Amino acid sequence: MRDYFVDDLLLIMPTNHSPGVRLSGEVVSTHRGPLALALTDQTQSDGQGRVQAAEILIDLVGVRYLANSGLETLVAFAVHLQPPQCLVVRATPELDLRDRIAARGWDRMETLRLDEISGA
């Protein structure tokens, strides 16, 4: 697994205790590829097939801006998970993900769950 991705706007690092990644900064359309790659890496174990963890975490608490293309990348990843696996998106209410996800009907996806926390 790659350890991290960094550019002028965004830092992507693996989480320490569970499959997933932690982002910090701003997610724009040019980050679709690195974001998809980081998430895909989390579903791979060390040459032994798929990770069997029920939850893959994407921690957006340190994200100030998430472009729609970034949100679409998260949803595209979640669509390919097999229940009981799901992508858990942890974010602050400032990103307005609850409304953005519901507006597109993605709140009904079994493999996508929003975990809003207060404050960063």
JSON list of C-alpha atoms in Angstrom, two decimals:
[
{"chain": "A", "resi": 1, "resn": "MET", "atom": "CA", "xyz": [0.00, 0.00, 0.00]},
{"chain": "A", "resi": 2, "resn": "ARG", "atom": "CA", "xyz": [1.15, 3.53, -0.73]},
{"chain": "A", "resi": 3, "resn": "ASP", "atom": "CA", "xyz": [1.83, 5.52, 2.40]},
{"chain": "A", "resi": 4, "resn": "TYR", "atom": "CA", "xyz": [0.36, 8.85, 1.32]},
{"chain": "A", "resi": 5, "resn": "PHE", "atom": "CA", "xyz": [-0.46, 11.33, -1.43]},
{"chain": "A", "resi": 6, "resn": "VAL", "atom": "CA", "xyz": [0.28, 15.03, -1.14]},
{"chain": "A", "resi": 7, "resn": "ASP", "atom": "CA", "xyz": [0.04, 18.09, -3.37]},
{"chain": "A", "resi": 8, "resn": "ASP", "atom": "CA", "xyz": [-0.55, 21.81, -2.80]},
{"chain": "A", "resi": 9, "resn": "LEU", "atom": "CA", "xyz": [-4.19, 21.28, -1.77]},
{"chain": "A", "resi": 10, "resn": "LEU", "atom": "CA", "xyz": [-4.59, 17.79, -0.34]},
{"chain": "A", "resi": 11, "resn": "LEU", "atom": "CA", "xyz": [-2.95, 15.22, 1.91]},
{"chain": "A", "resi": 12, "resn": "ILE", "atom": "CA", "xyz": [-4.19, 11.60, 1.84]},
{"chain": "A", "resi": 13, "resn": "MET", "atom": "CA", "xyz": [-2.87, 9.20, 4.48]},
{"chain": "A", "resi": 14, "resn": "PRO", "atom": "CA", "xyz": [-3.93, 5.72, 5.58]},
{"chain": "A", "resi": 15, "resn": "THR", "atom": "CA", "xyz": [-5.72, 5.49, 8.93]},
{"chain": "A", "resi": 16, "resn": "ASN", "atom": "CA", "xyz": [-3.84, 3.81, 11.74]},
{"chain": "A", "resi": 17, "resn": "HIS", "atom": "CA", "xyz": [-6.30, 1.35, 13.23]},
{"chain": "A", "resi": 18, "resn": "SER", "atom": "CA", "xyz": [-8.74, 0.29, 10.52]},
{"chain": "A", "resi": 19, "resn": "PRO", "atom": "CA", "xyz": [-8.90, 0.02, 6.75]},
{"chain": "A", "resi": 20, "resn": "GLY", "atom": "CA", "xyz": [-9.35, 3.52, 5.40]},
{"chain": "A", "resi": 21, "resn": "VAL", "atom": "CA", "xyz": [-7.83, 6.88, 4.60]},
{"chain": "A", "resi": 22, "resn": "ARG", "atom": "CA", "xyz": [-7.74, 10.29, 6.22]},
{"chain": "A", "resi": 23, "resn": "LEU", "atom": "CA", "xyz": [-7.83, 13.44, 4.08]},
{"chain": "A", "resi": 24, "resn": "SER", "atom": "CA", "xyz": [-6.79, 16.95, 4.93]},
{"chain": "A", "resi": 25, "resn": "GLY", "atom": "CA", "xyz": [-7.19, 20.08, 2.81]},
{"chain": "A", "resi": 26, "resn": "GLU", "atom": "CA", "xyz": [-9.32, 20.56, -0.29]},
{"chain": "A", "resi": 27, "resn": "VAL", "atom": "CA", "xyz": [-10.55, 17.84, -2.67]},
{"chain": "A", "resi": 28, "resn": "VAL", "atom": "CA", "xyz": [-10.92, 19.08, -6.26]},
{"chain": "A", "resi": 29, "resn": "SER", "atom": "CA", "xyz": [-11.56, 17.27, -9.54]},
{"chain": "A", "resi": 30, "resn": "THR", "atom": "CA", "xyz": [-7.86, 16.55, -10.14]},
{"chain": "A", "resi": 31, "resn": "HIS", "atom": "CA", "xyz": [-7.87, 14.40, -6.99]},
{"chain": "A", "resi": 32, "resn": "ARG", "atom": "CA", "xyz": [-10.29, 11.79, -8.38]},
{"chain": "A", "resi": 33, "resn": "GLY", "atom": "CA", "xyz": [-7.48, 9.45, -9.41]},
{"chain": "A", "resi": 34, "resn": "PRO", "atom": "CA", "xyz": [-5.42, 9.60, -6.21]},
{"chain": "A", "resi": 35, "resn": "LEU", "atom": "CA", "xyz": [-8.58, 9.29, -4.10]},
{"chain": "A", "resi": 36, "resn": "ALA", "atom": "CA", "xyz": [-9.82, 6.26, -6.03]},
{"chain": "A", "resi": 37, "resn": "LEU", "atom": "CA", "xyz": [-6.39, 4.65, -5.82]},
{"chain": "A", "resi": 38, "resn": "ALA", "atom": "CA", "xyz": [-6.13, 5.27, -2.07]},
{"chain": "A", "resi": 39, "resn": "LEU", "atom": "CA", "xyz": [-9.55, 3.73, -1.46]},
{"chain": "A", "resi": 40, "resn": "THR", "atom": "CA", "xyz": [-8.84, 0.76, -3.73]},
{"chain": "A", "resi": 41, "resn": "ASP", "atom": "CA", "xyz": [-5.61, 0.13, -1.83]},
{"chain": "A", "resi": 42, "resn": "GLN", "atom": "CA", "xyz": [-7.68, -0.23, 1.34]},
{"chain": "A", "resi": 43, "resn": "THR", "atom": "CA", "xyz": [-9.56, -3.21, -0.08]},
{"chain": "A", "resi": 44, "resn": "GLN", "atom": "CA", "xyz": [-6.34, -5.09, -0.80]},
{"chain": "A", "resi": 45, "resn": "SER", "atom": "CA", "xyz": [-4.56, -7.17, 1.81]},
{"chain": "A", "resi": 46, "resn": "ASP", "atom": "CA", "xyz": [-0.90, -8.11, 1.59]},
{"chain": "A", "resi": 47, "resn": "GLY", "atom": "CA", "xyz": [-1.24, -10.44, -1.39]},
{"chain": "A", "resi": 48, "resn": "GLN", "atom": "CA", "xyz": [-3.87, -12.57, 0.31]},
{"chain": "A", "resi": 49, "resn": "GLY", "atom": "CA", "xyz": [-7.03, -11.33, -1.41]},
{"chain": "A", "resi": 50, "resn": "ARG", "atom": "CA", "xyz": [-9.66, -8.94, -0.19]},
{"chain": "A", "resi": 51, "resn": "VAL", "atom": "CA", "xyz": [-9.86, -7.41, 3.24]},
{"chain": "A", "resi": 52, "resn": "GLN", "atom": "CA", "xyz": [-12.88, -8.78, 5.09]},
{"chain": "A", "resi": 53, "resn": "ALA", "atom": "CA", "xyz": [-13.42, -5.71, 7.29]},
{"chain": "A", "resi": 54, "resn": "ALA", "atom": "CA", "xyz": [-17.05, -4.68, 7.35]},
{"chain": "A", "resi": 55, "resn": "GLU", "atom": "CA", "xyz": [-16.20, -0.97, 7.24]},
{"chain": "A", "resi": 56, "resn": "ILE", "atom": "CA", "xyz": [-13.73, 1.06, 5.22]},
{"chain": "A", "resi": 57, "resn": "LEU", "atom": "CA", "xyz": [-13.34, 4.52, 6.68]},
{"chain": "A", "resi": 58, "resn": "ILE", "atom": "CA", "xyz": [-12.77, 7.74, 4.81]},
{"chain": "A", "resi": 59, "resn": "ASP", "atom": "CA", "xyz": [-12.10, 10.48, 7.33]},
{"chain": "A", "resi": 60, "resn": "LEU", "atom": "CA", "xyz": [-12.94, 13.90, 5.88]},
{"chain": "A", "resi": 61, "resn": "VAL", "atom": "CA", "xyz": [-12.87, 15.80, 9.19]},
{"chain": "A", "resi": 62, "resn": "GLY", "atom": "CA", "xyz": [-9.78, 17.71, 8.02]},
{"chain": "A", "resi": 63, "resn": "VAL", "atom": "CA", "xyz": [-11.33, 18.59, 4.63]},
{"chain": "A", "resi": 64, "resn": "ARG", "atom": "CA", "xyz": [-12.42, 22.20, 4.07]},
{"chain": "A", "resi": 65, "resn": "TYR", "atom": "CA", "xyz": [-13.86, 21.66, 0.59]},
{"chain": "A", "resi": 66, "resn": "LEU", "atom": "CA", "xyz": [-15.10, 18.56, -1.25]},
{"chain": "A", "resi": 67, "resn": "ALA", "atom": "CA", "xyz": [-15.92, 19.01, -4.94]},
{"chain": "A", "resi": 68, "resn": "ASN", "atom": "CA", "xyz": [-18.83, 17.05, -6.37]},
{"chain": "A", "resi": 69, "resn": "SER", "atom": "CA", "xyz": [-16.33, 15.01, -8.39]},
{"chain": "A", "resi": 70, "resn": "GLY", "atom": "CA", "xyz": [-14.72, 13.88, -5.12]},
{"chain": "A", "resi": 71, "resn": "LEU", "atom": "CA", "xyz": [-18.08, 12.90, -3.70]},
{"chain": "A", "resi": 72, "resn": "GLU", "atom": "CA", "xyz": [-18.88, 11.00, -6.90]},
{"chain": "A", "resi": 73, "resn": "THR", "atom": "CA", "xyz": [-15.58, 9.13, -6.54]},
{"chain": "A", "resi": 74, "resn": "LEU", "atom": "CA", "xyz": [-16.56, 8.03, -3.03]},
{"chain": "A", "resi": 75, "resn": "VAL", "atom": "CA", "xyz": [-19.96, 6.85, -4.24]},
{"chain": "A", "resi": 76, "resn": "ALA", "atom": "CA", "xyz": [-18.44, 4.99, -7.20]},
{"chain": "A", "resi": 77, "resn": "PHE", "atom": "CA", "xyz": [-16.17, 3.15, -4.78]},
{"chain": "A", "resi": 78, "resn": "ALA", "atom": "CA", "xyz": [-19.07, 2.33, -2.43]},
{"chain": "A", "resi": 79, "resn": "VAL", "atom": "CA", "xyz": [-21.16, 0.97, -5.32]},
{"chain": "A", "resi": 80, "resn": "HIS", "atom": "CA", "xyz": [-18.54, -1.74, -5.90]},
{"chain": "A", "resi": 81, "resn": "LEU", "atom": "CA", "xyz": [-18.47, -2.95, -2.29]},
{"chain": "A", "resi": 82, "resn": "GLN", "atom": "CA", "xyz": [-20.35, -6.11, -1.40]},
{"chain": "A", "resi": 83, "resn": "PRO", "atom": "CA", "xyz": [-22.57, -6.02, 1.71]},
{"chain": "A", "resi": 84, "resn": "PRO", "atom": "CA", "xyz": [-21.91, -6.27, 4.59]},
{"chain": "A", "resi": 85, "resn": "GLN", "atom": "CA", "xyz": [-18.95, -4.09, 3.60]},
{"chain": "A", "resi": 86, "resn": "CYS", "atom": "CA", "xyz": [-19.62, -0.37, 3.49]},
{"chain": "A", "resi": 87, "resn": "LEU", "atom": "CA", "xyz": [-17.76, 2.88, 3.07]},
{"chain": "A", "resi": 88, "resn": "VAL", "atom": "CA", "xyz": [-18.10, 4.99, 6.20]},
{"chain": "A", "resi": 89, "resn": "VAL", "atom": "CA", "xyz": [-17.66, 8.68, 5.42]},
{"chain": "A", "resi": 90, "resn": "ARG", "atom": "CA", "xyz": [-16.75, 10.64, 8.55]},
{"chain": "A", "resi": 91, "resn": "ALA", "atom": "CA", "xyz": [-17.17, 14.39, 8.07]},
{"chain": "A", "resi": 92, "resn": "THR", "atom": "CA", "xyz": [-18.24, 17.60, 9.75]},
{"chain": "A", "resi": 93, "resn": "PRO", "atom": "CA", "xyz": [-21.63, 19.17, 8.96]},
{"chain": "A", "resi": 94, "resn": "GLU", "atom": "CA", "xyz": [-19.84, 22.07, 7.22]},
{"chain": "A", "resi": 95, "resn": "LEU", "atom": "CA", "xyz": [-19.33, 19.91, 4.11]},
{"chain": "A", "resi": 96, "resn": "ASP", "atom": "CA", "xyz": [-23.15, 19.54, 3.87]},
{"chain": "A", "resi": 97, "resn": "LEU", "atom": "CA", "xyz": [-22.77, 15.89, 2.85]},
{"chain": "A", "resi": 98, "resn": "ARG", "atom": "CA", "xyz": [-26.09, 14.75, 4.31]},
{"chain": "A", "resi": 99, "resn": "ASP", "atom": "CA", "xyz": [-28.06, 17.01, 1.94]},
{"chain": "A", "resi": 100, "resn": "ARG", "atom": "CA", "xyz": [-25.73, 16.48, -1.01]},
{"chain": "A", "resi": 101, "resn": "ILE", "atom": "CA", "xyz": [-25.96, 12.69, -0.67]},
{"chain": "A", "resi": 102, "resn": "ALA", "atom": "CA", "xyz": [-29.74, 12.71, -0.13]},
{"chain": "A", "resi": 103, "resn": "ALA", "atom": "CA", "xyz": [-30.32, 15.01, -3.13]},
{"chain": "A", "resi": 104, "resn": "ARG", "atom": "CA", "xyz": [-28.93, 12.30, -5.40]},
{"chain": "A", "resi": 105, "resn": "GLY", "atom": "CA", "xyz": [-30.63, 9.38, -3.65]},
{"chain": "A", "resi": 106, "resn": "TRP", "atom": "CA", "xyz": [-27.31, 7.99, -2.46]},
{"chain": "A", "resi": 107, "resn": "ASP", "atom": "CA", "xyz": [-28.56, 7.97, 1.15]},
{"chain": "A", "resi": 108, "resn": "ARG", "atom": "CA", "xyz": [-30.41, 4.75, 0.28]},
{"chain": "A", "resi": 109, "resn": "MET", "atom": "CA", "xyz": [-27.21, 2.89, -0.64]},
{"chain": "A", "resi": 110, "resn": "GLU", "atom": "CA", "xyz": [-26.51, -0.04, 1.65]},
{"chain": "A", "resi": 111, "resn": "THR", "atom": "CA", "xyz": [-22.74, 0.27, 1.10]},
{"chain": "A", "resi": 112, "resn": "LEU", "atom": "CA", "xyz": [-22.43, 3.99, 1.96]},
{"chain": "A", "resi": 113, "resn": "ARG", "atom": "CA", "xyz": [-22.86, 5.46, 5.43]},
{"chain": "A", "resi": 114, "resn": "LEU", "atom": "CA", "xyz": [-22.34, 9.04, 6.60]},
{"chain": "A", "resi": 115, "resn": "ASP", "atom": "CA", "xyz": [-20.99, 9.62, 10.09]},
{"chain": "A", "resi": 116, "resn": "GLU", "atom": "CA", "xyz": [-21.24, 13.34, 10.84]},
{"chain": "A", "resi": 117, "resn": "ILE", "atom": "CA", "xyz": [-19.33, 14.63, 13.82]},
{"chain": "A", "resi": 118, "resn": "SER", "atom": "CA", "xyz": [-19.38, 18.10, 15.30]},
{"chain": "A", "resi": 119, "resn": "GLY", "atom": "CA", "xyz": [-16.31, 20.30, 15.13]},
{"chain": "A", "resi": 120, "resn": "ALA", "atom": "CA", "xyz": [-12.95, 19.55, 13.58]}
]
